[in-house]
């Protein structure tokens, strides 16, 4: 890949980030958060996309973003109300912009129908306000070649400062955009080159003088240079079409023509002149801007992943080193121990730093769902809107990348099977417009993401009949209501009678479960018929390093995520009771908690500890806020471990979230406390049924 193609790929990567940011900001505006900063952020995103598109010659993308930018600018200035209709148009505009970016990226034609439709709406909104709109500039039309009825002539002097280039701005893009306003003549003016010993390669010498015939006003010209304000000398003067100066005001509103008219005359277009002379007094006396400083860099994720892998190896090496130091060495070499402890602290800081580099807010995924809901609701003849909360919750990028597909299938399932038609909802006394709520929250060392709707819920009897008809369930089976709800995740299951573009093949919810389980998470459903469904995904916060408590049971080492541990105690003397079902409970401060023996859960025998023959109890909190207690033989201590996937290397094991390598080279299983609780409940129900 040559350098030009690399620049292109960088541009498209930035476009993805900018579109996600703009989509998220518009979603906040759509929900009533009318913070002006949101609108400014959307404008900056569209402006940046347009600037890069101009550099690479993506004409359709430039033309659409230019018109879109005009609409946003009118809203920012208060000349166009940020109404529900206007914001909805902006959201559709981001969708079209995304399509145009994809079309430019992959070299395919854009959806011209949607492109022109949204463009016409934007143009209609612009014409409805007081802002002048050039009638010959249409969405998708190459405005640089437009025939413009010139009613004004402007003389523009533009000289960049060094800071303009350091902030990655490109004068050529600004000049191209200026020329798109009408017929222009651009002439470069180069200051005398200094002697070689005084020459500074970083000091810009070039300036531009532009004569522009256009119907545009000065505000529209100034808007082009908005993002380089303070980083250049800029003077905009209006002159008569015969070349005589009509008015000349610099940025401070002081007329410069009256003081030095000889420097303000502008030659008519077509005149053979070497340079268009204009005044150079703009921003005189103004302090030079501070030197730009680099606050961020773009790094390939592959490089970050390599660093993460090395951090994992360092964690393992540090654990090996700590395990090799016996008590005699600790006593005889205190300096070595201090070094080992310092290494552990530094490893922890390194691990936290690299994890924060990979963390991203889930808003980038959530924002994409708004478009899905709009398009699918329209396709199905339904009305629905998205409400988001907790979108600032951060999660490992590798988890985020695999979160999009499950969310898409969940939302499609809600819209197709759960949300009623407007007529049906009206008959039921519900608002015609349904609400789908996306929420995210961090609970301990896990991320909990919920998709909730206020639709019809799951028809359990219909699900049961379909499962029997498809051979997924015996006709005489007697399932609990919650188990019937879980059938929607079965492979090949669907309640649709016909196959459509949206559903009917029975793969959607099965894909959800498989993808979430591959991440070491799980998915559940809470159903309230007639009121709606809440689907919950519980995911690991990170797929790399984890703080754990190391325990042993039945001669096998296990690790419990430290974020789940509340406290530990000796089993001897603990207030335990047996239930008729065969289960045991632990009484902890007037509350009863389910108690299960870890060795028995995995078919092993207890190995009594001489110091605590009855073992220990580890009290944990599950993802749903419930509590569970685990009986183990020994508690070995706390440490950091590197997470390894069990499913990727072997198979999924119920109650196990993954594995890790200990300092002595042995493998320990990472417990899924909530999964263990589900195992215990299922076995209890089986015993009762028997």
XYZ file of C-alpha atoms in Angstrom:
690
model
C 0.000 0.000 0.000
C 1.487 3.342 -1.078
C 1.460 6.472 1.068
C -1.583 7.942 -0.689
C -3.640 4.813 -0.006
C -2.524 4.872 3.625
C -3.783 8.442 3.914
C -7.072 7.330 2.419
C -7.461 4.494 4.928
C -6.702 6.907 7.754
C -9.369 9.263 6.412
C -12.005 6.524 6.284
C -11.121 5.398 9.801
C -11.589 8.976 10.982
C -14.895 9.174 9.104
C -16.174 6.163 11.038
C -15.314 7.844 14.328
C -16.810 11.161 13.227
C -20.042 9.554 12.033
C -20.375 7.622 15.294
C -19.814 10.813 17.248
C -22.309 12.772 15.118
C -24.894 9.996 15.384
C -24.563 9.894 19.151
C -24.872 13.669 19.456
C -27.953 13.741 17.242
C -29.490 10.943 19.304
C -29.058 13.140 22.387
C -30.711 16.041 20.543
C -33.527 13.737 19.485
C -34.089 12.806 23.129
C -34.480 16.455 24.084
C -30.945 17.280 25.248
C -30.716 20.605 23.405
C -27.157 21.400 24.462
C -25.597 23.673 21.783
C -22.365 21.682 22.148
C -24.111 18.702 20.533
C -24.996 20.699 17.423
C -21.504 22.190 17.219
C -19.994 18.700 17.440
C -22.178 17.443 14.564
C -21.213 20.461 12.454
C -17.509 19.884 13.105
C -17.842 16.205 12.169
C -19.566 16.982 8.847
C -17.078 19.772 8.135
C -14.127 17.452 8.744
C -15.586 14.750 6.510
C -16.127 17.294 3.756
C -12.574 18.597 4.027
C -11.023 15.163 3.620
C -13.415 14.270 0.804
C -12.277 17.335 -1.109
C -8.646 16.295 -0.748
C -9.344 12.900 -2.326
C -11.768 14.143 -4.991
C -14.959 12.510 -3.664
C -17.236 15.039 -5.372
C -20.624 13.608 -4.363
C -19.513 13.381 -0.755
C -18.260 16.972 -0.852
C -21.473 18.271 -2.428
C -23.803 16.540 0.023
C -21.770 17.386 3.101
C -21.558 21.016 1.968
C -25.351 21.316 1.816
C -25.709 19.375 5.060
C -23.179 21.695 6.656
C -25.262 24.693 5.552
C -28.324 23.250 7.276
C -26.386 22.668 10.489
C -24.912 26.145 10.346
C -28.366 27.679 10.046
C -29.423 25.718 13.109
C -26.335 26.828 15.020
C -27.048 30.469 14.212
C -30.658 30.131 15.338
C -32.043 30.964 11.880
C -33.544 27.477 11.639
C -35.365 25.928 14.550
C -33.970 22.640 15.863
C -37.405 21.069 15.695
C -38.227 17.380 15.754
C -38.565 17.374 11.955
C -35.249 19.177 11.444
C -33.370 16.856 13.786
C -34.954 13.822 12.107
C -33.690 15.180 8.780
C -30.210 15.591 10.258
C -30.282 11.981 11.463
C -31.220 10.858 7.953
C -28.463 13.109 6.645
C -25.900 11.254 8.761
C -27.234 7.977 7.351
C -26.757 9.246 3.790
C -23.342 10.621 4.662
C -22.402 7.185 6.016
C -23.559 5.569 2.768
C -21.544 8.044 0.721
C -18.440 7.408 2.804
C -18.863 3.655 2.293
C -19.409 4.193 -1.428
C -16.210 6.232 -1.671
C -14.302 3.716 0.437
C -15.266 0.646 -1.560
C -15.620 2.273 -4.963
C -19.322 1.635 -5.466
C -22.262 3.835 -6.398
C -24.206 5.444 -3.586
C -27.955 4.974 -3.118
C -28.949 7.845 -5.382
C -32.678 7.659 -4.497
C -32.127 8.122 -0.779
C -29.341 10.586 -1.529
C -31.540 12.843 -3.634
C -34.575 12.474 -1.365
C -32.755 13.570 1.785
C -30.885 16.224 -0.172
C -34.166 17.721 -1.375
C -35.518 17.865 2.174
C -32.331 19.595 3.365
C -32.519 22.089 0.521
C -36.196 22.770 1.257
C -35.402 23.475 4.900
C -32.574 25.810 3.927
C -34.818 27.733 1.537
C -37.461 28.113 4.229
C -35.237 30.342 6.366
C -33.617 33.710 5.814
C -30.283 32.325 4.640
C -29.498 32.846 0.952
C -29.290 29.575 -0.974
C -27.792 29.276 -4.416
C -30.552 27.730 -6.594
C -28.051 26.241 -9.017
C -26.237 24.174 -6.403
C -28.111 20.887 -6.031
C -27.347 17.874 -3.898
C -25.081 15.602 -5.903
C -24.277 18.401 -8.373
C -20.651 19.444 -8.840
C -20.904 22.953 -7.446
C -17.427 23.871 -8.630
C -18.758 23.868 -12.194
C -22.029 25.621 -11.411
C -23.121 28.671 -13.321
C -23.571 31.396 -10.712
C -25.404 34.664 -11.129
C -22.797 37.007 -9.653
C -24.318 39.943 -7.807
C -21.227 40.781 -5.744
C -17.492 40.805 -6.130
C -15.261 40.052 -3.172
C -11.536 40.492 -2.732
C -10.161 37.955 -0.257
C -6.614 37.934 1.114
C -5.601 34.741 2.902
C -2.189 34.080 4.445
C -1.730 31.003 6.678
C 0.330 31.044 9.851
C 2.561 28.187 10.882
C -0.044 27.007 13.413
C -2.544 26.350 10.603
C -0.328 23.617 9.176
C 0.582 22.219 12.595
C -3.111 21.693 13.258
C -3.328 19.598 10.063
C -5.393 22.107 8.069
C -4.962 22.245 4.308
C -5.198 25.657 2.553
C -5.991 24.004 -0.766
C -9.251 22.605 0.643
C -10.275 26.031 1.880
C -9.556 27.583 -1.497
C -11.521 24.878 -3.301
C -14.504 25.467 -1.050
C -14.257 29.197 -1.583
C -14.235 28.682 -5.343
C -17.390 26.577 -5.089
C -19.315 29.756 -4.165
C -18.924 31.265 -7.622
C -16.470 32.299 -10.321
C -13.067 32.910 -8.801
C -9.540 33.869 -9.743
C -6.895 32.680 -7.311
C -3.376 34.035 -7.433
C -0.485 33.077 -5.198
C 1.681 35.761 -3.639
C 5.086 34.675 -2.385
C 6.990 36.925 -0.027
C 10.670 37.565 -0.844
C 12.657 34.463 0.026
C 15.104 35.300 2.865
C 18.841 34.556 2.681
C 19.715 30.908 3.050
C 21.224 31.323 6.531
C 17.915 32.893 7.706
C 15.656 30.451 5.917
C 13.176 28.539 8.125
C 11.639 25.573 6.309
C 8.707 25.550 8.752
C 7.799 29.192 8.199
C 5.081 29.588 5.515
C 5.916 32.148 2.836
C 2.939 31.828 0.510
C -0.303 33.817 0.613
C -3.291 33.925 -1.712
C -5.321 36.740 -3.238
C -8.731 35.721 -4.544
C -11.249 37.663 -6.585
C -14.668 36.055 -6.194
C -17.852 36.859 -8.130
C -20.762 35.296 -6.267
C -24.255 35.762 -4.880
C -22.972 34.792 -1.426
C -22.683 37.172 1.493
C -19.622 37.821 3.630
C -20.865 35.525 6.427
C -20.833 32.571 4.045
C -17.259 33.369 3.015
C -16.137 33.762 6.623
C -17.745 30.427 7.516
C -15.306 28.649 5.195
C -12.390 29.892 7.290
C -14.088 29.263 10.633
C -11.844 26.388 11.655
C -8.642 28.299 10.950
C -9.743 31.383 12.855
C -6.656 32.817 14.545
C -4.271 30.722 12.469
C -4.147 33.026 9.449
C -4.358 36.600 8.181
C -7.764 36.996 6.548
C -9.262 40.062 4.897
C -12.590 40.040 3.031
C -13.595 43.172 1.070
C -16.515 43.842 -1.230
C -15.829 45.786 -4.431
C -17.928 46.983 -7.359
C -17.936 44.767 -10.388
C -16.017 47.491 -12.231
C -13.165 47.103 -9.762
C -13.918 50.094 -7.514
C -13.952 49.433 -3.810
C -17.502 49.415 -2.375
C -16.754 48.596 1.248
C -13.834 47.162 3.078
C -13.974 45.990 6.660
C -11.473 43.808 8.430
C -12.274 41.338 11.181
C -12.453 44.165 13.723
C -14.946 46.105 11.642
C -12.439 48.900 10.806
C -12.419 50.065 7.205
C -8.979 49.720 5.683
C -9.837 50.998 2.203
C -10.357 54.571 3.269
C -6.896 54.778 4.775
C -5.036 53.207 1.888
C -7.243 52.871 -1.165
C -4.361 52.097 -3.483
C -3.912 48.752 -1.778
C -7.595 47.899 -2.022
C -8.310 48.072 -5.709
C -9.122 44.806 -7.396
C -8.691 44.134 -11.078
C -11.748 42.793 -12.921
C -11.756 39.135 -13.832
C -9.955 38.402 -17.064
C -7.504 41.287 -16.677
C -3.895 40.256 -17.201
C -2.366 41.082 -13.852
C 0.449 39.495 -11.928
C -1.173 39.855 -8.554
C -4.455 41.063 -7.162
C -3.493 43.818 -4.710
C -5.536 43.857 -1.523
C -4.973 45.280 1.917
C -2.964 43.268 4.428
C -4.016 44.892 7.654
C -6.326 42.214 9.060
C -5.459 41.037 12.569
C -2.687 43.609 12.930
C -1.470 43.790 16.474
C -3.090 40.495 17.388
C -1.048 38.086 19.449
C 0.267 35.071 17.595
C -1.474 31.818 18.577
C 0.265 29.417 20.893
C 2.202 26.590 19.367
C -0.006 23.597 18.735
C 0.662 20.559 20.859
C -0.048 16.962 19.929
C -2.438 15.416 22.444
C -3.230 12.146 20.689
C -1.893 9.779 18.068
C -3.524 7.084 15.951
C -2.204 3.580 16.567
C -3.245 0.374 14.833
C -5.211 -1.887 17.155
C -2.935 -4.762 16.174
C -0.008 -2.979 17.794
C -1.993 -2.358 20.966
C -3.000 -6.031 21.033
C 0.654 -7.055 20.874
C 1.371 -4.871 23.885
C -1.606 -6.405 25.705
C -0.266 -9.897 24.991
C 3.134 -8.915 26.351
C 1.524 -7.462 29.482
C -0.169 -10.810 29.963
C 3.142 -12.615 29.699
C 4.691 -10.204 32.204
C 1.836 -10.912 34.627
C 2.466 -14.654 34.331
C 6.236 -14.206 34.754
C 5.706 -12.021 37.795
C 3.440 -14.712 39.312
C 6.078 -17.386 38.635
C 8.758 -15.247 40.276
C 6.630 -14.606 43.353
C 5.833 -18.296 43.701
C 9.492 -19.346 43.512
C 10.444 -17.236 46.505
C 10.062 -19.336 49.669
C 9.863 -18.128 53.251
C 13.595 -18.557 53.884
C 14.455 -16.340 50.936
C 11.923 -13.754 52.087
C 13.614 -13.554 55.478
C 17.204 -13.590 54.225
C 16.777 -11.271 51.219
C 14.375 -8.458 52.099
C 15.761 -6.330 49.257
C 14.719 -8.954 46.717
C 11.235 -8.954 48.217
C 11.007 -5.193 47.892
C 11.994 -5.480 44.236
C 9.396 -8.195 43.637
C 6.702 -6.077 45.274
C 7.763 -3.058 43.211
C 7.603 -5.183 40.056
C 4.061 -6.239 40.988
C 3.010 -2.610 41.456
C 4.562 -1.486 38.180
C 2.992 -4.412 36.332
C -0.386 -3.390 37.714
C 0.045 0.227 36.588
C 1.145 -0.966 33.133
C -1.829 -3.291 32.880
C -4.318 -0.578 33.925
C -2.801 1.857 31.423
C -2.964 -0.506 28.469
C -6.504 -1.569 29.347
C -7.628 2.064 29.394
C -6.186 2.463 25.878
C -8.453 -0.305 24.601
C -11.557 0.872 26.457
C -14.245 2.641 24.443
C -17.709 3.931 25.367
C -20.585 1.794 24.135
C -22.239 4.866 22.632
C -20.449 4.128 19.352
C -22.418 0.873 19.076
C -25.647 2.249 20.534
C -25.744 5.168 18.084
C -25.818 2.764 15.129
C -28.980 1.144 16.446
C -31.026 4.338 16.006
C -30.775 4.038 12.230
C -31.725 0.351 12.350
C -34.849 1.131 14.363
C -35.931 3.935 12.028
C -35.457 1.922 8.847
C -36.918 -1.351 10.131
C -39.910 0.317 11.785
C -40.717 2.040 8.498
C -40.338 -1.249 6.620
C -42.687 -3.044 9.042
C -45.242 -0.219 9.184
C -44.612 0.408 12.877
C -43.583 3.376 14.984
C -40.691 3.133 17.427
C -37.987 5.284 18.922
C -34.753 4.561 20.735
C -33.922 5.707 24.257
C -30.370 5.235 25.537
C -28.820 5.370 28.994
C -25.365 4.562 30.287
C -23.860 5.026 26.832
C -20.697 6.469 28.387
C -19.964 3.074 29.981
C -16.579 1.896 28.718
C -15.769 -1.619 27.628
C -12.844 -3.363 25.959
C -12.700 -2.638 22.221
C -12.503 -6.337 21.383
C -15.810 -6.839 23.196
C -17.398 -3.804 21.521
C -16.485 -5.088 18.058
C -18.461 -8.282 18.702
C -21.394 -6.544 20.363
C -22.994 -5.057 17.256
C -24.438 -8.274 15.764
C -26.190 -9.431 18.962
C -27.720 -5.986 19.436
C -28.934 -5.912 15.836
C -30.646 -9.306 16.206
C -32.224 -8.360 19.529
C -33.662 -5.124 18.153
C -34.904 -6.814 14.982
C -36.577 -9.437 17.157
C -38.241 -6.752 19.310
C -39.527 -4.803 16.316
C -40.721 -7.791 14.312
C -42.162 -10.020 17.039
C -42.730 -7.783 20.060
C -43.741 -4.283 18.965
C -47.375 -4.041 17.851
C -48.692 -2.007 14.932
C -49.848 1.553 15.726
C -53.477 0.477 15.338
C -53.075 -2.449 17.713
C -51.247 -0.326 20.284
C -53.969 2.311 20.104
C -56.613 -0.341 20.721
C -54.664 -1.583 23.757
C -54.422 1.913 25.192
C -50.717 2.213 24.465
C -49.002 5.126 22.688
C -48.744 4.520 18.937
C -44.983 4.966 19.115
C -43.213 2.140 20.909
C -40.050 2.662 22.917
C -36.952 0.478 22.748
C -34.532 1.193 25.582
C -30.827 0.442 25.381
C -28.884 0.658 28.633
C -25.407 -0.220 29.816
C -23.879 -0.343 33.284
C -20.805 -1.747 34.965
C -21.573 -4.177 37.786
C -18.414 -5.353 39.483
C -16.118 -6.806 36.855
C -18.900 -7.261 34.297
C -20.825 -5.093 31.862
C -24.611 -5.472 31.857
C -26.395 -4.383 28.656
C -30.178 -4.482 28.418
C -32.556 -4.183 25.465
C -36.100 -3.504 26.693
C -39.300 -2.868 24.747
C -42.880 -2.066 25.711
C -44.414 -4.428 23.182
C -46.597 -7.506 23.481
C -44.027 -9.690 25.202
C -43.447 -13.367 24.437
C -46.557 -15.462 23.794
C -45.487 -18.540 25.764
C -48.225 -20.804 24.459
C -47.342 -19.940 20.867
C -43.645 -20.525 21.593
C -44.451 -23.911 23.144
C -46.555 -25.001 20.145
C -43.869 -23.922 17.677
C -41.154 -25.720 19.647
C -43.173 -28.953 19.648
C -43.928 -28.603 15.917
C -40.220 -28.158 15.152
C -39.193 -31.121 17.283
C -37.406 -28.968 19.826
C -39.715 -30.002 22.660
C -41.612 -33.155 23.585
C -45.391 -32.831 23.441
C -45.806 -34.024 27.043
C -43.048 -31.824 28.482
C -43.900 -29.591 31.388
C -41.554 -26.620 31.319
C -41.390 -23.722 33.722
C -42.385 -20.343 32.234
C -38.805 -19.061 32.298
C -37.600 -22.185 30.470
C -40.224 -21.576 27.760
C -38.898 -18.037 27.331
C -35.398 -19.449 26.849
C -36.596 -21.494 23.847
C -36.301 -18.399 21.634
C -32.517 -18.926 21.771
C -32.756 -22.512 20.496
C -31.099 -23.207 17.088
C -33.620 -23.084 14.258
C -36.448 -21.734 16.394
C -38.776 -19.039 15.045
C -42.412 -18.097 15.548
C -42.712 -16.676 12.018
C -44.886 -18.619 9.609
C -43.146 -17.218 6.521
C -39.580 -16.283 5.731
C -39.060 -12.551 5.180
C -36.110 -10.198 4.928
C -36.476 -9.601 8.654
C -37.131 -13.011 10.196
C -38.334 -16.545 9.714
C -35.113 -18.579 9.440
C -34.565 -19.199 13.129
C -30.967 -18.031 13.274
C -31.177 -14.569 14.864
C -31.453 -15.248 18.593
C -29.274 -18.358 18.309
C -26.537 -16.109 16.909
C -27.019 -13.778 19.875
C -26.432 -16.556 22.384
C -23.455 -18.017 20.531
C -21.701 -14.653 20.132
C -22.212 -13.666 23.752
C -21.040 -17.036 25.062
C -17.913 -16.823 22.914
C -17.086 -13.640 24.789
C -17.391 -15.439 28.102
C -20.768 -13.859 28.791
C -24.365 -14.983 28.836
C -27.768 -13.718 27.775
C -31.109 -13.919 29.520
C -34.696 -12.850 28.931
C -37.337 -11.475 31.279
C -40.843 -11.619 29.822
C -44.011 -9.887 30.943
C -46.776 -10.782 28.466
C -48.621 -7.740 27.241
C -46.060 -5.353 28.720
C -42.804 -6.176 26.972
C -39.505 -8.042 27.136
C -36.149 -7.238 28.685
C -33.136 -9.022 27.214
C -29.946 -8.846 29.240
C -26.395 -9.446 28.074
C -23.737 -9.892 30.760
C -20.229 -9.472 29.391
C -16.703 -9.392 30.793
C -15.275 -5.916 31.267
C -12.045 -7.013 29.595
C -10.723 -10.086 27.835
C -7.148 -9.684 29.037
C -6.144 -9.499 32.719
C -8.312 -10.074 35.796
C -7.906 -9.625 39.556
C -8.936 -12.865 41.268
C -9.029 -14.839 44.479
C -7.241 -18.180 44.094
C -8.953 -21.144 45.823
C -8.635 -24.921 45.808
C -11.443 -27.472 45.925
C -11.318 -31.204 45.377
C -7.596 -30.913 44.714
C -8.222 -28.548 41.744
C -7.319 -24.839 41.703
C -10.033 -22.347 40.756
C -10.103 -18.574 40.569
C -13.008 -16.328 41.576
C -13.150 -12.828 40.018
C -12.287 -10.479 42.856
C -15.000 -8.040 41.792
C -17.569 -10.723 42.703
C -16.157 -11.498 46.171
C -17.831 -9.835 49.155
C -16.124 -11.659 52.036
C -14.751 -15.042 53.110
C -15.132 -17.031 56.326
C -14.406 -20.441 57.824
C -17.117 -22.979 57.165
C -16.823 -24.336 60.680
C -19.399 -22.604 62.863
C -21.166 -20.925 59.928
C -24.985 -20.772 60.188
C -26.043 -23.230 57.463
C -29.347 -25.042 56.955
C -30.641 -27.800 54.670
C -33.796 -27.309 52.587
C -36.327 -30.057 51.659
C -35.166 -29.778 48.053
C -31.699 -30.904 49.101
C -30.161 -27.458 48.710
C -28.286 -25.668 51.474
C -28.443 -22.042 52.536
C -26.158 -19.804 54.586
C -27.477 -17.231 57.016
C -25.506 -13.990 56.776
C -26.677 -11.037 58.855
C -30.383 -11.941 58.867
C -30.328 -12.892 55.172
C -30.290 -16.362 53.613
C -27.962 -17.099 50.710
C -27.803 -20.227 48.558
C -24.760 -22.346 49.450
C -23.146 -24.901 47.165
C -20.071 -27.072 47.413
C -17.669 -26.376 44.553
C -16.138 -29.875 44.596
C -19.562 -31.518 44.470
C -20.652 -29.263 41.625
C -17.884 -30.667 39.411
C -18.052 -34.267 40.643
C -14.963 -34.241 42.871
C -14.401 -35.212 46.495
C -13.594 -32.761 49.234
C -9.988 -32.682 50.405
C -10.118 -31.530 54.061
C -7.605 -28.888 55.085
C -5.765 -29.540 58.335
C -6.104 -25.932 59.439
C -9.783 -25.750 58.499
C -11.194 -29.285 58.106
C -14.608 -27.970 57.124
C -13.110 -25.654 54.535
C -13.957 -22.035 53.800
C -16.958 -20.151 52.474
C -16.567 -17.401 49.867
C -19.571 -15.066 49.743
C -20.072 -13.621 46.243
C -22.423 -11.254 44.471
C -23.781 -12.250 41.077
C -24.417 -9.944 38.141
C -28.100 -9.567 38.971
C -27.310 -8.305 42.465
C -28.155 -11.615 44.128
C -25.734 -13.360 46.451
C -24.336 -16.866 46.459
C -21.869 -18.693 48.724
C -19.256 -21.226 47.600
C -17.685 -23.885 49.839
C -13.988 -24.502 49.033
C -11.172 -26.458 50.684
C -8.547 -23.690 50.736
C -8.119 -20.000 50.010
C -4.664 -19.553 48.480
C -4.583 -15.778 48.094
C -5.157 -12.992 45.577
C -3.354 -12.231 42.325
C -3.742 -11.111 38.744
C -4.289 -13.688 36.018
C -4.378 -13.643 32.234
C -7.742 -14.749 30.843
C -7.715 -17.594 28.315
C -10.780 -18.840 26.462
C -11.889 -22.378 27.326
C -14.481 -22.537 24.567
C -11.996 -21.521 21.847
C -9.549 -24.218 22.897
C -11.865 -26.968 24.140
C -15.616 -26.545 24.616
C -18.043 -24.474 26.647
C -18.217 -25.624 30.282
C -21.215 -24.594 32.339
C -20.267 -22.508 35.350
C -16.814 -21.710 33.930
C -16.001 -18.302 32.408
C -12.504 -19.184 31.160
C -9.110 -20.424 32.246
C -5.705 -19.115 33.223
C -2.129 -20.278 33.682
C -0.743 -20.077 37.212
C 2.813 -19.331 38.260
C 3.693 -23.044 38.540
C 2.453 -23.704 34.998
C -0.795 -25.410 36.053
C -4.183 -24.432 34.639
C -6.905 -22.977 36.855
C -10.524 -22.473 35.847
C -12.167 -19.062 36.227
C -15.534 -19.466 37.928
C -18.737 -17.905 36.614
C -20.586 -17.402 39.904
C -23.958 -16.656 38.306
C -23.489 -19.681 36.043
C -22.826 -21.883 39.090
C -26.026 -20.591 40.651
C -27.993 -21.528 37.520
C -26.407 -25.006 37.591
C -27.452 -25.458 41.218
C -31.017 -24.314 40.521
C -31.343 -26.639 37.541
C -30.087 -29.642 39.509
C -32.432 -28.802 42.360
C -35.426 -28.712 39.999
C -34.322 -32.023 38.475
C -34.166 -33.687 41.912
C -37.586 -32.330 42.825
C -39.087 -33.557 39.538
C -37.607 -37.009 40.131
